[in-house]
CSV table of C-alpha atoms and ligand atoms in Angstrom, one decimal:
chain,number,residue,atom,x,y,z
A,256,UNK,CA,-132.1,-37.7,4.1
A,257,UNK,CA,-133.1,-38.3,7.9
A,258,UNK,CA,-131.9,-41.3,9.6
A,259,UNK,CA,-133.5,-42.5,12.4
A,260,UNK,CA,-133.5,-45.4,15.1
A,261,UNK,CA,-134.1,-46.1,18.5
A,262,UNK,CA,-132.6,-48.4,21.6
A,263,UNK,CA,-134.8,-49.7,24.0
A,264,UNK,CA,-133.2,-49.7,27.5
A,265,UNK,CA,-133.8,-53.2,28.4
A,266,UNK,CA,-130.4,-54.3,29.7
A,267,UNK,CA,-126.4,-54.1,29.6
A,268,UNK,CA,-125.6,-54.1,26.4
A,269,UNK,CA,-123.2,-56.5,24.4
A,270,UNK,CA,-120.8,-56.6,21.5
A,271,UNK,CA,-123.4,-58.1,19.6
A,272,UNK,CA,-125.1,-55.1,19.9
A,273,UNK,CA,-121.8,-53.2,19.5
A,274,UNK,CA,-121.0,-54.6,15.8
A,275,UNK,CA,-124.3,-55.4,14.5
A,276,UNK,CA,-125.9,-51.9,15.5
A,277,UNK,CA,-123.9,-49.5,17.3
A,278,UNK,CA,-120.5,-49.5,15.3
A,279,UNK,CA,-122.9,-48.9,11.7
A,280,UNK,CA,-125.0,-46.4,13.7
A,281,UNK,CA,-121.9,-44.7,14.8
A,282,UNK,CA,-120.6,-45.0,11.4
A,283,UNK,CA,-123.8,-43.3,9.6
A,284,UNK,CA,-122.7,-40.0,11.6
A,285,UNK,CA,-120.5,-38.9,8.5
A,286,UNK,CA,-123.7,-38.8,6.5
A,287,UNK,CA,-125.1,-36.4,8.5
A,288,UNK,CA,-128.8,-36.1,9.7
A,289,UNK,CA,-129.3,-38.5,12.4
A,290,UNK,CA,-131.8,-39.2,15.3
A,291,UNK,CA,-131.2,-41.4,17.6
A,292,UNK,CA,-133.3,-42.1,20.7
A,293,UNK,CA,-133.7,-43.8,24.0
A,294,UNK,CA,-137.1,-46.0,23.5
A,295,UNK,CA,-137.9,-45.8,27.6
A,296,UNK,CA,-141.7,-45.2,27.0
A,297,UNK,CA,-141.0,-48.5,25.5
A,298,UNK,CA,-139.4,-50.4,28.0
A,299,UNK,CA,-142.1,-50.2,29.7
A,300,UNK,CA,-144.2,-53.4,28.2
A,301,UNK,CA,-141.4,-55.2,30.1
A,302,UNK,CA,-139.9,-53.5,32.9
A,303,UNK,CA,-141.9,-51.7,35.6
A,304,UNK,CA,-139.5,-51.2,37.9
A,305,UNK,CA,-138.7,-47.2,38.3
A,306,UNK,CA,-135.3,-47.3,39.6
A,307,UNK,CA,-134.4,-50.0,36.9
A,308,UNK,CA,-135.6,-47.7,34.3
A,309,UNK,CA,-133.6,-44.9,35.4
A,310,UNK,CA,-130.2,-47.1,35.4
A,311,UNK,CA,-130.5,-48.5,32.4
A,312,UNK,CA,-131.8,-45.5,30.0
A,313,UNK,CA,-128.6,-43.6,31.9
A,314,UNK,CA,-126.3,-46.7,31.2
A,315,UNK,CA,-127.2,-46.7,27.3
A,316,UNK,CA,-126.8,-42.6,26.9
A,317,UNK,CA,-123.4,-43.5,28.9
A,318,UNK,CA,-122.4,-47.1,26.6
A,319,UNK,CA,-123.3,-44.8,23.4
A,320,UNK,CA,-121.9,-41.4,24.0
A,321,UNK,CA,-118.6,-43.7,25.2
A,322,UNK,CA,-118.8,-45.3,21.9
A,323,UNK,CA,-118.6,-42.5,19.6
A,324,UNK,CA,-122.0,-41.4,19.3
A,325,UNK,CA,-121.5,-37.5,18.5
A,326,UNK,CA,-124.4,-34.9,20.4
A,327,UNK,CA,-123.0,-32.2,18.3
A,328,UNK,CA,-123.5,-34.3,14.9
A,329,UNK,CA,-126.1,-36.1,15.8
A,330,UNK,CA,-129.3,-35.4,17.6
A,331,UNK,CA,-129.9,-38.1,21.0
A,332,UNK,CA,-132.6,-37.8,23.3
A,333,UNK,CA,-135.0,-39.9,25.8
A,334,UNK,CA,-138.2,-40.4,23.6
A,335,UNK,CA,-140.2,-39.7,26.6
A,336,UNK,CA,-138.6,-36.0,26.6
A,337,UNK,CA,-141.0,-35.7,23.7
A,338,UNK,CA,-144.2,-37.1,25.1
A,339,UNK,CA,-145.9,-35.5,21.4
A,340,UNK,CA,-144.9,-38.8,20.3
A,341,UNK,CA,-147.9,-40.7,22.4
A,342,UNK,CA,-150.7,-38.0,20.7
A,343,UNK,CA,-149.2,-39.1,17.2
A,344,UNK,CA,-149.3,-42.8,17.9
A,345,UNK,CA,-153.2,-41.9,19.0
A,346,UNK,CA,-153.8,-40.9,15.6
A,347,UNK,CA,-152.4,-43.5,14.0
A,348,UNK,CA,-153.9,-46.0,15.9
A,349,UNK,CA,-156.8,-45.1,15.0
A,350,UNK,CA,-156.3,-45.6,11.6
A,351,UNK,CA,-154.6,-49.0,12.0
A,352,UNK,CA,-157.0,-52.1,11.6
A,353,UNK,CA,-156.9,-54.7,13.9
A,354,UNK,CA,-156.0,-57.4,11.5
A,355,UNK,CA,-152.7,-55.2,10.9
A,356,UNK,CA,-152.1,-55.6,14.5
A,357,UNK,CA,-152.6,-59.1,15.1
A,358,UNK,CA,-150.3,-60.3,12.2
A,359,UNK,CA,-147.3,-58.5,14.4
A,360,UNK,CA,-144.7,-61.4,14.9
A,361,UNK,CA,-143.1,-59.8,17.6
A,362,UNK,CA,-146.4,-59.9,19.7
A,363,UNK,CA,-147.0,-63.4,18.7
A,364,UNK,CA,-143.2,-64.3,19.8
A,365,UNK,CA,-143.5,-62.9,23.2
A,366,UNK,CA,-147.0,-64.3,24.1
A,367,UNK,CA,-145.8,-67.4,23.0
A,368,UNK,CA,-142.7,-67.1,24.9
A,369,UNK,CA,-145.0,-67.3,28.1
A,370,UNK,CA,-144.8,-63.7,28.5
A,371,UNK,CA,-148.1,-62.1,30.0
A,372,UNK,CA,-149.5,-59.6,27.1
A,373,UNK,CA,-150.2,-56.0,28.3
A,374,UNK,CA,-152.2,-53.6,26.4
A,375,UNK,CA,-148.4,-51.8,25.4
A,376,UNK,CA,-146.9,-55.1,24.1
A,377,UNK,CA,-150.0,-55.4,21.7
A,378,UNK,CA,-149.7,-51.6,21.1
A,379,UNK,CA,-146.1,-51.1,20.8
A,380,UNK,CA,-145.7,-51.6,16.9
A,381,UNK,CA,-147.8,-48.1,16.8
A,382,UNK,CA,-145.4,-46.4,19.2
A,383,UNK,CA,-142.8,-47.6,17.1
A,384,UNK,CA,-144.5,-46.1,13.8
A,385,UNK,CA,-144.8,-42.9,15.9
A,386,UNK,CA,-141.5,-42.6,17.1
A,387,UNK,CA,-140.4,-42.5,13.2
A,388,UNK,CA,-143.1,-40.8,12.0
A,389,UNK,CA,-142.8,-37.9,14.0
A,390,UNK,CA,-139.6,-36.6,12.6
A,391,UNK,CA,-139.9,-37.4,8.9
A,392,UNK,CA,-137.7,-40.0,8.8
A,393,UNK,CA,-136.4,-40.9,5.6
A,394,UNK,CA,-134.0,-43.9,6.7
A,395,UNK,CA,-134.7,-46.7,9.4
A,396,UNK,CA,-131.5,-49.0,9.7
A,397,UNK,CA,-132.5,-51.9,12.3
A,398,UNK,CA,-132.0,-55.7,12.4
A,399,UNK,CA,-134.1,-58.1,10.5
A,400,UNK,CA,-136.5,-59.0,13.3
A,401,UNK,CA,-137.8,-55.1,12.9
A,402,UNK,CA,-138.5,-54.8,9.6
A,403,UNK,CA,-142.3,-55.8,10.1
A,404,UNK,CA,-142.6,-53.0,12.2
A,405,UNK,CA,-141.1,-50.5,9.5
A,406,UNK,CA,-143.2,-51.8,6.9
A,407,UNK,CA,-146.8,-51.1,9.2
A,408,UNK,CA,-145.2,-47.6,9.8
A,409,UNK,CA,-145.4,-47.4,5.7
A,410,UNK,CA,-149.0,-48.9,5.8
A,411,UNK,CA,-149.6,-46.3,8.5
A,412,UNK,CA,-148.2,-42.9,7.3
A,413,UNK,CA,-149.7,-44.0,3.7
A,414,UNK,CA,-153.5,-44.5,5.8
A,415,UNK,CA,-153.0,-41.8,7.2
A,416,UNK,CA,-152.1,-39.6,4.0
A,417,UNK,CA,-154.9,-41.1,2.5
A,418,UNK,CA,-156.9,-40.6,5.1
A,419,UNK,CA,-156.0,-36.2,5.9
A,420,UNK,CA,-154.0,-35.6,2.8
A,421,UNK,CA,-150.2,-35.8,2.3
A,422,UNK,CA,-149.3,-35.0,6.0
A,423,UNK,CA,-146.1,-37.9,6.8
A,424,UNK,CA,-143.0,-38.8,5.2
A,425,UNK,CA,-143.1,-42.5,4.2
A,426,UNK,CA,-140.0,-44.1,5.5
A,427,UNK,CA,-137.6,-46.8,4.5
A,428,UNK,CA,-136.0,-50.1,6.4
A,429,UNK,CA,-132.3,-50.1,6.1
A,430,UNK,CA,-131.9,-53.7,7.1
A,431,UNK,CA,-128.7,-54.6,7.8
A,432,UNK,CA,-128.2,-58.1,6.5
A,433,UNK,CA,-124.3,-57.4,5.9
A,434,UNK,CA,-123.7,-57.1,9.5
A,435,UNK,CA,-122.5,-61.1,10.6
A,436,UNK,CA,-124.8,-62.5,13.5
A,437,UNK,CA,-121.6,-62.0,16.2
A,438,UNK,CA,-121.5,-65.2,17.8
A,439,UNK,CA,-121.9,-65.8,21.8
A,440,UNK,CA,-120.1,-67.9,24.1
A,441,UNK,CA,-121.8,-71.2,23.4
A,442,UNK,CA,-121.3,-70.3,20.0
A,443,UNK,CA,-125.1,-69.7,19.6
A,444,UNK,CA,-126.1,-65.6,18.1
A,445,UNK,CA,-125.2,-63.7,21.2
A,446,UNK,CA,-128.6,-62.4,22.9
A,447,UNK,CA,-129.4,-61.1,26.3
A,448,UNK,CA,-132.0,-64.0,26.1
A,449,UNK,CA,-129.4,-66.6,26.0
A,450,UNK,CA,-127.4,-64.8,28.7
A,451,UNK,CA,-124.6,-65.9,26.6
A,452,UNK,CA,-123.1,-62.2,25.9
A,453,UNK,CA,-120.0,-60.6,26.8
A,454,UNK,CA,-120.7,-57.0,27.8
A,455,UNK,CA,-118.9,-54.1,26.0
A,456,UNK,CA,-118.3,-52.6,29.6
A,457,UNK,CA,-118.7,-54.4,32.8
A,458,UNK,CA,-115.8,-55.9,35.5
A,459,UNK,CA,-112.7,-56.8,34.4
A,460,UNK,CA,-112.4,-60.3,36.2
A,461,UNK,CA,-116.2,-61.1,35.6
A,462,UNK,CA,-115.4,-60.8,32.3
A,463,UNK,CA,-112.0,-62.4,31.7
A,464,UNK,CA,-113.7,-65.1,33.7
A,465,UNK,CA,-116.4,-65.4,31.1
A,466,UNK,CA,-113.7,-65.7,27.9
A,467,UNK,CA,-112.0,-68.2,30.0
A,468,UNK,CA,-114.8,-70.1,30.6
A,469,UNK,CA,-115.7,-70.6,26.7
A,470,UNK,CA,-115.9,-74.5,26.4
A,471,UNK,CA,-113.9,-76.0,23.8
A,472,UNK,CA,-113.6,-79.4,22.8
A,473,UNK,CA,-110.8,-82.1,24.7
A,474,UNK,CA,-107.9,-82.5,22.2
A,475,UNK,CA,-104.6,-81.6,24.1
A,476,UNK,CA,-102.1,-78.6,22.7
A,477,UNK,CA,-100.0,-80.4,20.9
A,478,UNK,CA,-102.6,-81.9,18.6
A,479,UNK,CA,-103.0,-80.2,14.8
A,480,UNK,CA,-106.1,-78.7,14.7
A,481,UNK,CA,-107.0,-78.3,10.9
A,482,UNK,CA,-109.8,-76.9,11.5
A,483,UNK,CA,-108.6,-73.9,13.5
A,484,UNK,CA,-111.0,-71.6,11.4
A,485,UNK,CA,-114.1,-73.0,13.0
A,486,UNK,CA,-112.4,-72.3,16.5
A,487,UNK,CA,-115.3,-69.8,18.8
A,488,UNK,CA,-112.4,-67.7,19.8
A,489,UNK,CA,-110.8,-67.3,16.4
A,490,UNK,CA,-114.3,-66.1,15.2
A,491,UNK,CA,-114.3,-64.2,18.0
A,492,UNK,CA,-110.7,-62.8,17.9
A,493,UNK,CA,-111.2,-61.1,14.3
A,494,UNK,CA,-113.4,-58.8,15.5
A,495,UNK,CA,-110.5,-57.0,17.7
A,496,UNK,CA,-107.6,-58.2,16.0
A,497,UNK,CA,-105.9,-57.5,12.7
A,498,UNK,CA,-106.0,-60.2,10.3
A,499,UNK,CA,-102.5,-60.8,10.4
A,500,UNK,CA,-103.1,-61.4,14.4
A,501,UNK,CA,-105.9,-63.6,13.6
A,502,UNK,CA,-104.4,-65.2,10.9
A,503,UNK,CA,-101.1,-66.0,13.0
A,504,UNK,CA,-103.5,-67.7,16.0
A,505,UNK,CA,-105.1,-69.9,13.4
A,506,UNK,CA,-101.8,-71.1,11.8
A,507,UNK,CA,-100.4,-71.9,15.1
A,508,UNK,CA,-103.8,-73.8,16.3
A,509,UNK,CA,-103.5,-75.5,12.9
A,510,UNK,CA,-99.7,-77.0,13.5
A,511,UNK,CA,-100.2,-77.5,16.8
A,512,UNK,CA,-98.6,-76.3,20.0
A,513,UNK,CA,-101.0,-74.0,20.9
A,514,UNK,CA,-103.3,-74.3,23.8
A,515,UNK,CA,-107.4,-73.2,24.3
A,516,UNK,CA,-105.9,-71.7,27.4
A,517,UNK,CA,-103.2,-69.0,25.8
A,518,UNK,CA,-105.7,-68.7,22.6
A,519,UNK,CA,-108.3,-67.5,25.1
A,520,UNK,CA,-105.9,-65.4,27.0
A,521,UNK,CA,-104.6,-63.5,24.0
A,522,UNK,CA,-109.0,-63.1,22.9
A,523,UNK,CA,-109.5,-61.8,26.5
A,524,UNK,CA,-106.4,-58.9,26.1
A,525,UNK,CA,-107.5,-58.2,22.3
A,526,UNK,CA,-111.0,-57.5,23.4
A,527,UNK,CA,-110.2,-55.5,26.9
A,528,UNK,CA,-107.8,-53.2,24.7
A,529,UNK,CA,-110.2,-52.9,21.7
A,530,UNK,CA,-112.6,-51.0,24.4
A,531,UNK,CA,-109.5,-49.1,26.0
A,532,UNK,CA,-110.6,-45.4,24.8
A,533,UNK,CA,-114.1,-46.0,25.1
A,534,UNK,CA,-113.8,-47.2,28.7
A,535,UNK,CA,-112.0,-44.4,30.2
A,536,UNK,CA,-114.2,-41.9,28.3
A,537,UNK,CA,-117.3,-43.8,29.9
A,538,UNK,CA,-115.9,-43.3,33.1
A,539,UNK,CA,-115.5,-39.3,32.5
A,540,UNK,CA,-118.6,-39.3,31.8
A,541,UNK,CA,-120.3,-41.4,34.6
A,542,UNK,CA,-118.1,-39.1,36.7
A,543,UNK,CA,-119.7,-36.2,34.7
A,544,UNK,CA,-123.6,-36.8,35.1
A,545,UNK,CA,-125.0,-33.4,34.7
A,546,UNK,CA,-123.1,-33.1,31.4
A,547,UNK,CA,-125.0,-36.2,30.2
A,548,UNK,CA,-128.1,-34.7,31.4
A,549,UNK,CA,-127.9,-31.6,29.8
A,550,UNK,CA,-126.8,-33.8,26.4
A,551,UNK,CA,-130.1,-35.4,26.6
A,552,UNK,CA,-131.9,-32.6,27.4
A,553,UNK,CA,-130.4,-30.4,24.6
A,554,UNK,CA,-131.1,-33.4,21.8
A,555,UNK,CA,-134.8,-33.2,23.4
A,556,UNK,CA,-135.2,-29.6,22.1
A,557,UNK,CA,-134.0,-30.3,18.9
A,558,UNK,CA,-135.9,-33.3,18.2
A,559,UNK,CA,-139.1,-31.5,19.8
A,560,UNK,CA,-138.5,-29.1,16.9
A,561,UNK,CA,-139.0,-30.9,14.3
A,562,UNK,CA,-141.9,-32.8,16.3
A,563,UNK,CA,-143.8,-29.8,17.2
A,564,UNK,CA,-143.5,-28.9,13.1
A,565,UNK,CA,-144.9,-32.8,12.2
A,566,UNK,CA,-147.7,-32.9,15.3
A,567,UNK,CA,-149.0,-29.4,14.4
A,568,UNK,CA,-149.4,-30.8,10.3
A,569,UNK,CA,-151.2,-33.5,11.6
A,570,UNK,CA,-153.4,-32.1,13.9
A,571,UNK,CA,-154.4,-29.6,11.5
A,572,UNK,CA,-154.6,-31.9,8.6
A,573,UNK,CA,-157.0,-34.3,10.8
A,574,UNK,CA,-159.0,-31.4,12.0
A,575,UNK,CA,-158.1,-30.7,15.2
A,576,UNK,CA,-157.0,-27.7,16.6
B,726,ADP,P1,-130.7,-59.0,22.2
B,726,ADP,O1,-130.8,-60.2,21.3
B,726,ADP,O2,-129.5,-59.2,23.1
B,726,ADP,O3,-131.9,-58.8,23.0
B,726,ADP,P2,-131.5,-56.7,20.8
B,726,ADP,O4,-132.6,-57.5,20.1
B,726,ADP,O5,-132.0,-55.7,21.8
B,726,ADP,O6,-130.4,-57.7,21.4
B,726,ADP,O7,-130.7,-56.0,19.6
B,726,ADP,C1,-130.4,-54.7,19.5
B,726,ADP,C2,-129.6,-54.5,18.3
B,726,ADP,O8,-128.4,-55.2,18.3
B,726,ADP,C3,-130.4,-54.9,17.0
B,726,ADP,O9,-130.2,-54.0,16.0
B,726,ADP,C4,-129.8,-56.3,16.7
B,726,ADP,O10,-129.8,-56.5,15.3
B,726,ADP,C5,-128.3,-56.1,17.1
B,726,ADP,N1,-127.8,-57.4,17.6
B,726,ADP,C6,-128.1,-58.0,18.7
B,726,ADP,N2,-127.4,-59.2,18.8
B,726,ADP,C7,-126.6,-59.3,17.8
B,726,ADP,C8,-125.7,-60.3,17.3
B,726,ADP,N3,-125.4,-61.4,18.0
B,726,ADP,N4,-125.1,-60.1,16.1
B,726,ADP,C9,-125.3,-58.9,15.4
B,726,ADP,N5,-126.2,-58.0,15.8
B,726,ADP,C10,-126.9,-58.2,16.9
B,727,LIG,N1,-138.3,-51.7,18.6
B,727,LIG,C1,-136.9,-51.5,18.5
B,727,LIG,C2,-136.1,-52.7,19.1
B,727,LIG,O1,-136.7,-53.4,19.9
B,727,LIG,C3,-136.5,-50.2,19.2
B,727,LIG,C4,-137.2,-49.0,18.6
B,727,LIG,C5,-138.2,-48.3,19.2
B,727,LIG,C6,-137.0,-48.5,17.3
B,727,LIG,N2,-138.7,-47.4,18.3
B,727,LIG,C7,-138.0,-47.4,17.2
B,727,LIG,C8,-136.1,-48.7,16.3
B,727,LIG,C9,-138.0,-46.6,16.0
B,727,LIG,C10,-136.2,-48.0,15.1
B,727,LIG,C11,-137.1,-46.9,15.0
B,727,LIG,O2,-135.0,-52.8,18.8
């Protein structure tokens, strides 16, 4: 059983990202089998900016090796160390009707976002079916707003068996509906689009800063607050704190005596320690560059194995050479 997934390189990433994808990701390594990729052919419908690129697909290998993600175990690469990946998505898009296409809500939410469609934006759920494709994938595990693209990938590799023969694997979504929607700062679902995230890494004052900053409502310390569960920062709290922590917070919000001020301190030092060992182990590796290059470019050669194996199937099957 393969599992597979990929991280577009769009940005610094959060602990929303950290407990609704990474942390399970991370997790999945003692079931063996798993691929996961840096999508920077696909941060490309967004960001054109070169040197941006660069930072941010190195600053996700660095945030995810940091984080636990195992090179020996698992196999990580840049998808565009594998450029096999754009002749597959040729194929399939070929076989892919437009009506498929234009039914993709993700295109439909950008453009009506006020973002300006490129050709790639309206392409991009074929890249994606590619990109799993192309190592006979058996397991997907994303968030709910991908599982349209998973199911056309089925639609694809079953068009294109159809089509040339049994050539693809057809894969399945893992969604992960378990996972609670971490919450951000204005108590909203933390998203970069809301720029109401706190980072996993990033400067220590910006950040206390931040966790200070969370708004909470006017009654003074020494007021009962029975409803201490509701509280942003006790939701936040349990995510780095044993329950007997949390519970302790909320008992002494709920009597009283307890201020917003010391409740956000204690969130702040919770958090900061929660991310001790992956911190220093980020900075060994920023300090450590070439051994993160040659990380991603071993992954590369083991995902190009199984690519070249998948490619040379379907080129075959489709009658090419
Ligand atoms: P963002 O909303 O910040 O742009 P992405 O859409 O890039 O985040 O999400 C990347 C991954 O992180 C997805 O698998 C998504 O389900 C997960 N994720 C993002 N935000 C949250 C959140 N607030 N709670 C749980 N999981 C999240
Ligand atoms: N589109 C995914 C996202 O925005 C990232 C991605 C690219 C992906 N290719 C993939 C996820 C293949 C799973 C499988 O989050």
């Amino acid at each position: 059983m393969r599992t597979l997934t990929g991280i577009t390189p769009s940005g610094t990433l959060h602990i929303g990202n950290y407990f609704g994808a990474m942390r399970p990701a991370i997790d999945a390594q003692t079931r063996g089998d798993c691929f996961y990729f840096i999508a920077d052919y696909h941060s490309m419908t967004t960001v054109t900016d070169p040197v941006e690129r660069r930072k941010n697909t190195l600053g996700i290998a660095l945030d995810w090796l940091a984080c636990g993600l195992d090179p020996k175990t698992s196999v990580f690469w840049r998808q565009s160390d594998v450029p096999e990946v754009c002749e597959l998505m040729w194929m399939l898009g070929t076989l892919t009707p437009m009506g498929l296409m234009e039914r993709a809500h993700s295109y439909k939410d950008k453009t009506a976002k006020g973002i300006s469609p490129n050709f790639g934006l309206f392409a991009y759920p074929v890249l994606m079916a590619a990109d799993i494709l192309l190592y006979d994938t058996h397991r997907v595990p994303v968030g709910r707003d991908q599982k349209q693209h998973v199911e056309m990938t089925r639609d694809m590799a079953i068009k294109f068996n159809e089509a040339y023969g049994e050539t693809l694997v057809v894969p399945e979504s893992e969604i992960r509906d378990e996972v609670a929607v971490i919450p951000g700062l204005d108590g909203q679902k933390m998203s970069k689009s809301y720029g109401n995230t706190i980072e996993i890494f990033g400067d220590e004052k910006a950040l206390r800063k931040k966790i200070m900053g969370i708004m909470m409502d006017s009654r003074t310390p020494a007021e009962p607050k029975p409803d201490a569960d509701q509280n942003l920062a006790i939701q936040l709290l349990k995510f780095f704190a044993t329950p007997e922590v949390v519970l302790d917070y909320e008992n002494r919000l709920r009597a009283g005596g307890l201020g917003y001020g010391d409740l956000k301190k204690a969130l702040f030092e919770h958090y900061w320690n929660y991310f001790a060992v992956a911190r220093a182990r980020r900075a060994e590796l920023a300090a450590n560059l070439d051994h993160v290059e040659a990380v991603l470019r071993d992954g590369a050669q083991r995902a190009r194995a199984v690519a070249e194996q998948v490619i040379s199937r379907a080129r075959k099957a489709s009658g090419l050479r």
